[in-house]
PDB file of C-alpha atoms in Angstrom:
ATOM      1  CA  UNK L   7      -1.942  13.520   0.230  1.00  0.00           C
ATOM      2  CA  UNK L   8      -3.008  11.228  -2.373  1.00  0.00           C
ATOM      3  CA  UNK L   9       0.619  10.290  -3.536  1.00  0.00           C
ATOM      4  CA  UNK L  10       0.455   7.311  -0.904  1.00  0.00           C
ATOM      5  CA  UNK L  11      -2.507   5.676  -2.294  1.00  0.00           C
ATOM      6  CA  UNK L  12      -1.698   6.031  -6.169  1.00  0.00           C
ATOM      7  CA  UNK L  13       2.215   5.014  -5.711  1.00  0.00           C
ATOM      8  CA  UNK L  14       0.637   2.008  -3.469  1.00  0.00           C
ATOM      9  CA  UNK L  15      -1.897   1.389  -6.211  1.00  0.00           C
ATOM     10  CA  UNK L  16       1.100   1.147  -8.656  1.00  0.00           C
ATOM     11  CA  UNK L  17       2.946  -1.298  -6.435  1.00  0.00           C
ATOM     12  CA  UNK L  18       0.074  -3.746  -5.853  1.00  0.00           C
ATOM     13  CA  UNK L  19      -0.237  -3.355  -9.746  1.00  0.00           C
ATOM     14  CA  UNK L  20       3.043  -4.837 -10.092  1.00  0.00           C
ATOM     15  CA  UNK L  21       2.537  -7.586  -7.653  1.00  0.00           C
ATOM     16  CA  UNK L  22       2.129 -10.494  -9.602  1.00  0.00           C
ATOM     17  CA  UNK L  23      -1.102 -12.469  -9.628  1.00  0.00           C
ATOM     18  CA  UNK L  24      -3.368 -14.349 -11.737  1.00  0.00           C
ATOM     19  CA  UNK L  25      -6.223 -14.570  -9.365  1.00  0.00           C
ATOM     20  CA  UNK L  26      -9.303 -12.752 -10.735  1.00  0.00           C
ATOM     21  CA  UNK L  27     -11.017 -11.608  -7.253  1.00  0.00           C
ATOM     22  CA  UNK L  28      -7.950 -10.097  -6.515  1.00  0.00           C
ATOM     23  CA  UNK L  29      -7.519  -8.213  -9.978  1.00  0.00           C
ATOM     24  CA  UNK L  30     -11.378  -6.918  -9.532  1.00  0.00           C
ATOM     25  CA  UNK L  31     -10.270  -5.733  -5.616  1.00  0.00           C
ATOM     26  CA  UNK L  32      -7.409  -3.948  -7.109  1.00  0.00           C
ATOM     27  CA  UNK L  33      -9.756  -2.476  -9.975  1.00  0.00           C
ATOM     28  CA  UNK L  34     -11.922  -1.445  -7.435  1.00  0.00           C
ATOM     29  CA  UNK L  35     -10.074   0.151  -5.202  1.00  0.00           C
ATOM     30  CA  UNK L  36      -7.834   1.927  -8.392  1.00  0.00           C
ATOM     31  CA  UNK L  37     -11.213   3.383  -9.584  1.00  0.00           C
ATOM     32  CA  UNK L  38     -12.104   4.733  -6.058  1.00  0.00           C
ATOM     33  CA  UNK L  39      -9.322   6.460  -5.675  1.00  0.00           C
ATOM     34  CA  UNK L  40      -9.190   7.591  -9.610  1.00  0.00           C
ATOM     35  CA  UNK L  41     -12.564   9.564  -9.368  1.00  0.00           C
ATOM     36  CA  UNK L  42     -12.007  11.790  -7.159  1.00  0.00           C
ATOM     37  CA  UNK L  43     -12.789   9.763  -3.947  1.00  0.00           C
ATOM     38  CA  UNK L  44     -10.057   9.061  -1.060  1.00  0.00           C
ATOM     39  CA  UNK L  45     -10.233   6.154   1.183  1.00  0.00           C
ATOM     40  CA  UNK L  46     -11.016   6.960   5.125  1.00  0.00           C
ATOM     41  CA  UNK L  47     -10.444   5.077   7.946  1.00  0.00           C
ATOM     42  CA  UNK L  48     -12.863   5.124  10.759  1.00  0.00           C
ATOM     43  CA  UNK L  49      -9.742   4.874  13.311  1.00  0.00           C
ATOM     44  CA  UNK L  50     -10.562   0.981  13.833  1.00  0.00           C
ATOM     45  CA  UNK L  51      -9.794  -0.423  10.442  1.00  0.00           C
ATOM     46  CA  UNK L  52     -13.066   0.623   9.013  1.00  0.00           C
ATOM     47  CA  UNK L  53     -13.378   1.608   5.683  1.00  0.00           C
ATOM     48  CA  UNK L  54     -15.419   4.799   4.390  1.00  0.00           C
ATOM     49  CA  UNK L  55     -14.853   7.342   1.634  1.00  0.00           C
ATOM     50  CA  UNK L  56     -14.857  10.725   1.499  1.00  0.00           C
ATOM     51  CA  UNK L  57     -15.978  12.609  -1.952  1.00  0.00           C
ATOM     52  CA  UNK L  58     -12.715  15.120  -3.015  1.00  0.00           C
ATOM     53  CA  UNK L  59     -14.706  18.303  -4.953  1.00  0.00           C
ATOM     54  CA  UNK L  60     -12.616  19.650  -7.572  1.00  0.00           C
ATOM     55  CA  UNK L  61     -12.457  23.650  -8.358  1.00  0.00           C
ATOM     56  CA  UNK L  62     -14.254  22.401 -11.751  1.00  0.00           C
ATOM     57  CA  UNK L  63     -16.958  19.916 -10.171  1.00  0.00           C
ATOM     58  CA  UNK L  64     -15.166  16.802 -11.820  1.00  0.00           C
ATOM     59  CA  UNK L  65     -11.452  15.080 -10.820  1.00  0.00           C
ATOM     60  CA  UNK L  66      -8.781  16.557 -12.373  1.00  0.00           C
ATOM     61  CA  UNK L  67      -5.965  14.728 -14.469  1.00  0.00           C
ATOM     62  CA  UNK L  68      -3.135  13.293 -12.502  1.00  0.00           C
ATOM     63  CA  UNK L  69       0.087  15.309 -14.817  1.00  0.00           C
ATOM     64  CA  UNK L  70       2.280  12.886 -11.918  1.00  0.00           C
ATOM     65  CA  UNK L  71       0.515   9.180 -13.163  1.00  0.00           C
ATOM     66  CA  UNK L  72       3.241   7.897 -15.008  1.00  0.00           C
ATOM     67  CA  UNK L  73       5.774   9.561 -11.915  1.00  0.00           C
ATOM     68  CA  UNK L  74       3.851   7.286  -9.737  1.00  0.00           C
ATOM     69  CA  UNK L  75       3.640   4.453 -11.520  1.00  0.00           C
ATOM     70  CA  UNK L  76       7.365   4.432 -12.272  1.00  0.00           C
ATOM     71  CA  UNK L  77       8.021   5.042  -8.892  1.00  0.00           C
ATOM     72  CA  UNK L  78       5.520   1.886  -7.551  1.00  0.00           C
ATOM     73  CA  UNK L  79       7.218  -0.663 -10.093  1.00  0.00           C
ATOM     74  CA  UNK L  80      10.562   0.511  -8.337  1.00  0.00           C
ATOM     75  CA  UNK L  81       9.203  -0.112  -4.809  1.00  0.00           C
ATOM     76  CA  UNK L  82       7.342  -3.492  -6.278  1.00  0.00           C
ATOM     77  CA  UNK L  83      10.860  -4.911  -7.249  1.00  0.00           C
ATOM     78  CA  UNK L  84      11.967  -3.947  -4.117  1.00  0.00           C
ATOM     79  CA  UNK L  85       9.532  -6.092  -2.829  1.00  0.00           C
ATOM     80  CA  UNK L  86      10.299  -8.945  -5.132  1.00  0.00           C
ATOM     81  CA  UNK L  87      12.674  -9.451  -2.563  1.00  0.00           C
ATOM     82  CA  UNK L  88      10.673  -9.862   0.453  1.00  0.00           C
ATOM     83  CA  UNK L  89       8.821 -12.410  -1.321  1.00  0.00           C
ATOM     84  CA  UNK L  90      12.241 -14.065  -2.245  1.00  0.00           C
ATOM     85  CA  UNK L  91      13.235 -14.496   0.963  1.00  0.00           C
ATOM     86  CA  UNK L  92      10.355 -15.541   2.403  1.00  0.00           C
ATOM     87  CA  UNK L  93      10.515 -12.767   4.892  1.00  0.00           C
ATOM     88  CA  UNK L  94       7.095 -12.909   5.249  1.00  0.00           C
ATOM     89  CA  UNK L  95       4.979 -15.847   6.532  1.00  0.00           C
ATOM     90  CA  UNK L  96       2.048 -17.217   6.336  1.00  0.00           C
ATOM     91  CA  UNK L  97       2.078 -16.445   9.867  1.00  0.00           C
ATOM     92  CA  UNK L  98       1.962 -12.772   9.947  1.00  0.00           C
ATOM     93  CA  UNK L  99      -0.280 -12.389   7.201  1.00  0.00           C
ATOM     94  CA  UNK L 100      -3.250 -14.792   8.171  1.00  0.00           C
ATOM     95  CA  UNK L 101      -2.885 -12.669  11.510  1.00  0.00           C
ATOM     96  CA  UNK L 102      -3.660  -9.572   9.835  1.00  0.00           C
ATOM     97  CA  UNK L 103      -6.288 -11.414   8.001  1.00  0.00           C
ATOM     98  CA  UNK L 104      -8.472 -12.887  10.960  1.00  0.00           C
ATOM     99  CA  UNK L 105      -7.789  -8.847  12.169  1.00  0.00           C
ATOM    100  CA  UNK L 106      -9.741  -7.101  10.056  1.00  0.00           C
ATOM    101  CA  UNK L 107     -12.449  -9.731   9.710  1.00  0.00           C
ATOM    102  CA  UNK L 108     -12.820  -9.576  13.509  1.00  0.00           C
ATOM    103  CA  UNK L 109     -12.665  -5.692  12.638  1.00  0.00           C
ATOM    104  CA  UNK L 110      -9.683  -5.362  15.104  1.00  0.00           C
ATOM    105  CA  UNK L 111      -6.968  -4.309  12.838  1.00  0.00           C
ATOM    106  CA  UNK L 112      -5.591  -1.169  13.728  1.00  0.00           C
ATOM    107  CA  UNK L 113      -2.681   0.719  12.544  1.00  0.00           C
ATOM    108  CA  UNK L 114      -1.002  -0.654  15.423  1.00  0.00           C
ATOM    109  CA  UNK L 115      -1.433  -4.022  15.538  1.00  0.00           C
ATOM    110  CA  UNK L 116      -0.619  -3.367  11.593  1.00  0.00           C
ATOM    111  CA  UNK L 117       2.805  -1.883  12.566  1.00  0.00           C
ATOM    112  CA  UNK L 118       3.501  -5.037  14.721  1.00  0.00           C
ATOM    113  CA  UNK L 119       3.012  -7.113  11.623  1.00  0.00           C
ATOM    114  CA  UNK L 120       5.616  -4.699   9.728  1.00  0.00           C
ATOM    115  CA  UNK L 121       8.043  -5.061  12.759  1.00  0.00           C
ATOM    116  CA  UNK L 122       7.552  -8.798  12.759  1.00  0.00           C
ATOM    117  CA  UNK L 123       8.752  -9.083   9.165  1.00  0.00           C
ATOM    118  CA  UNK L 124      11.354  -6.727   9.664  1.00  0.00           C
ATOM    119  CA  UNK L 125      12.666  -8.636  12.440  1.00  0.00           C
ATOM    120  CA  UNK L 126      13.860 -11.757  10.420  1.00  0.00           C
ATOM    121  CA  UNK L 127      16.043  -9.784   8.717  1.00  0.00           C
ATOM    122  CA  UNK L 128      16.283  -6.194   6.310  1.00  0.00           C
ATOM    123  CA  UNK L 129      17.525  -6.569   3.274  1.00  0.00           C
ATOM    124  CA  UNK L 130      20.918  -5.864   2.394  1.00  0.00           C
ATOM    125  CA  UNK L 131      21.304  -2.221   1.272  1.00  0.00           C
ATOM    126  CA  UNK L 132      17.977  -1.003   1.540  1.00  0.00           C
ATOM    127  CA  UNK L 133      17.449   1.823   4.753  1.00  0.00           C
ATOM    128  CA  UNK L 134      14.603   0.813   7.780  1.00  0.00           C
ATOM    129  CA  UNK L 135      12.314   3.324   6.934  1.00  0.00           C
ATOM    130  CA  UNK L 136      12.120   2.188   3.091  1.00  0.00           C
ATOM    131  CA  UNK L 137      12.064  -1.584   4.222  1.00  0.00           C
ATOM    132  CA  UNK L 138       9.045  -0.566   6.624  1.00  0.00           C
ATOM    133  CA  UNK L 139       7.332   1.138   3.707  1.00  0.00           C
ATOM    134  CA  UNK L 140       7.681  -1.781   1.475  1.00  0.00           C
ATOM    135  CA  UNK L 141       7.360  -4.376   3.877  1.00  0.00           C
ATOM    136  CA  UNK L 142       4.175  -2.643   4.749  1.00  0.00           C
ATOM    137  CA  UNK L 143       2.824  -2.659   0.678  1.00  0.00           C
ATOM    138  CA  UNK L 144       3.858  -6.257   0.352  1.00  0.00           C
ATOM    139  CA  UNK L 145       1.874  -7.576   3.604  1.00  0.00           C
ATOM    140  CA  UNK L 146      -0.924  -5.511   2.157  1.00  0.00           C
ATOM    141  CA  UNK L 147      -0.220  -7.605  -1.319  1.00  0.00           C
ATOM    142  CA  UNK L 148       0.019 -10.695   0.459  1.00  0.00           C
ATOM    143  CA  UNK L 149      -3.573 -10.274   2.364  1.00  0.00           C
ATOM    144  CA  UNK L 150      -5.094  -9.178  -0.412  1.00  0.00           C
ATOM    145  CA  UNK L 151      -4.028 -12.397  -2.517  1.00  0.00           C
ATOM    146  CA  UNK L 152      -4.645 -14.906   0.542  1.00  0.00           C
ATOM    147  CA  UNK L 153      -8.853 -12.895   0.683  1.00  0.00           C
ATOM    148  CA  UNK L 154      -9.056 -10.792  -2.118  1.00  0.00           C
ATOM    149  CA  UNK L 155     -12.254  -8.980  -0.540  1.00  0.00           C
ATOM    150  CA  UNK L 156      -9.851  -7.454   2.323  1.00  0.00           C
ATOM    151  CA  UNK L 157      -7.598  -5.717   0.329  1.00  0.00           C
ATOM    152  CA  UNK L 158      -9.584  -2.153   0.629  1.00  0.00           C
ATOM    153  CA  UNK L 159      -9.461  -2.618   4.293  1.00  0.00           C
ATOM    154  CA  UNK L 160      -6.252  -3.351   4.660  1.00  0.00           C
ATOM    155  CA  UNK L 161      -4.803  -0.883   2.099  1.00  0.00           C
ATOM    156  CA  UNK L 162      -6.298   1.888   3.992  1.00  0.00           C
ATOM    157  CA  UNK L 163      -4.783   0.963   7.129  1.00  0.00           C
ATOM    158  CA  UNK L 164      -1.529   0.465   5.432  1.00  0.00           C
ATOM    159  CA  UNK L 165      -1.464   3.709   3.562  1.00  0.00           C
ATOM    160  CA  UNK L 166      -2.412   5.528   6.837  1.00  0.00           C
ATOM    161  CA  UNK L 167       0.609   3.653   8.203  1.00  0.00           C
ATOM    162  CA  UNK L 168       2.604   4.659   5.680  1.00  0.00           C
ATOM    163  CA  UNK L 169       1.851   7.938   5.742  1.00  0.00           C
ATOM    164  CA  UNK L 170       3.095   8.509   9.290  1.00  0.00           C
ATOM    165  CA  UNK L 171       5.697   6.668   9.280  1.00  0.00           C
ATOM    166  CA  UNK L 172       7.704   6.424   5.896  1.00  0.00           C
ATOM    167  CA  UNK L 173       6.796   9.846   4.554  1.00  0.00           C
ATOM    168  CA  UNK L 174      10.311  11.155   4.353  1.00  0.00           C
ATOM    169  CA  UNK L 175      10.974   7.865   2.775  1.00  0.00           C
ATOM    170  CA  UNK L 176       8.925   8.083   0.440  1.00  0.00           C
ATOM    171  CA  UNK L 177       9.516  11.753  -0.571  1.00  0.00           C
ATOM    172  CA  UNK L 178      13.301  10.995  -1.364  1.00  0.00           C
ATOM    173  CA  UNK L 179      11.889   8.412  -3.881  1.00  0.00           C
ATOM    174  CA  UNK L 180       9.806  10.772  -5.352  1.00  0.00           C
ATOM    175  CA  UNK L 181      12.449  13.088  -6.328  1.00  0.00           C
ATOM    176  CA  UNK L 182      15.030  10.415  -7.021  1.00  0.00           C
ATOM    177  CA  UNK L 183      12.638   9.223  -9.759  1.00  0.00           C
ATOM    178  CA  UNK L 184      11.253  12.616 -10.948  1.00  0.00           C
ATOM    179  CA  UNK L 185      14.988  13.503 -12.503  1.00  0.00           C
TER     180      UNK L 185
END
């Protein structure tokens, strides 16, 4: 399910940051994933792709880009907040930092990152499963600004996280903002 990683894409897009490394990651990794190529994990944070062949030999247009991208500004304001209240510290994300460069990240020890954010406190009005899913984009945002040549790593981890464990989550977005 590619939805993950383009809504994701869309949020980290929205993320605001001048640094240039970080805007070449992100330009990287959007290209990747816009030619017809999906990120893989190896199951220990590793990072390797997998070629998508389309019925036509080339990627197809995405009729849902704009859906997404809608839909990944909403979840980036969302995360606006995070950032407001310094929910997450410097902490937490320079220990999922020093995890993938000692290639130990995991979704697991990913998740314990997510719960450790959560923990402080969850935003007023907003359900645990879409505060996980968020909290889980922003960390990614956050590592990715802090070393701006982990950000592939750790948005594959975080997308695979996402994907089992905000799906439903996620899916209510989706057709909230596809009315």
């Amino acid at each position: 399910m590619m939805e993950v990683e383009l809504i994701f894409v869309a949020f980290l897009k929205n993320q605001k940051s001048g640094d240039s490394d970080y805007r070449f990651e992100l330009g990287s990794l959007e290209k990747l994933l816009g030619h017809g190529s999906e990120l893989e994990t190896d199951g220990r944070g590793g990072v390797g792709y997998r070629c998508i062949i389309e019925p036509d030999g080339g990627p197809q247009p995405d009729d849902d880009s704009e859906l997404y991208r809608r839909i990944g500004a909403q979840l980036a304001e969302m995360g606006d907040r995070f950032e407001q209240d310094g929910t997450i510290t410097s902490e937490v994300v320079e220990g999922l930092v020093n995890d993938i460069l000692s290639k130990s990240l995991t979704e697991d020890r990913f998740a314990d990152a997510v719960k450790s954010v959560l923990s402080s406190s969850l935003p007023p009005g907003m359900e645990v499963e879409q505060a996980t899913m968020i909290a889980a984009m922003s960390l990614t945002s956050r590592v990715g600004k802090s070393v701006p040549s982990l950000l592939q790593n750790c948005f594959t981890t975080a997308a695979a996280y996402i994907r089992r464990n905000c799906s439903s989550s996620l899916e209510q977005i989706t057709r909230q903002a596809d009315r």
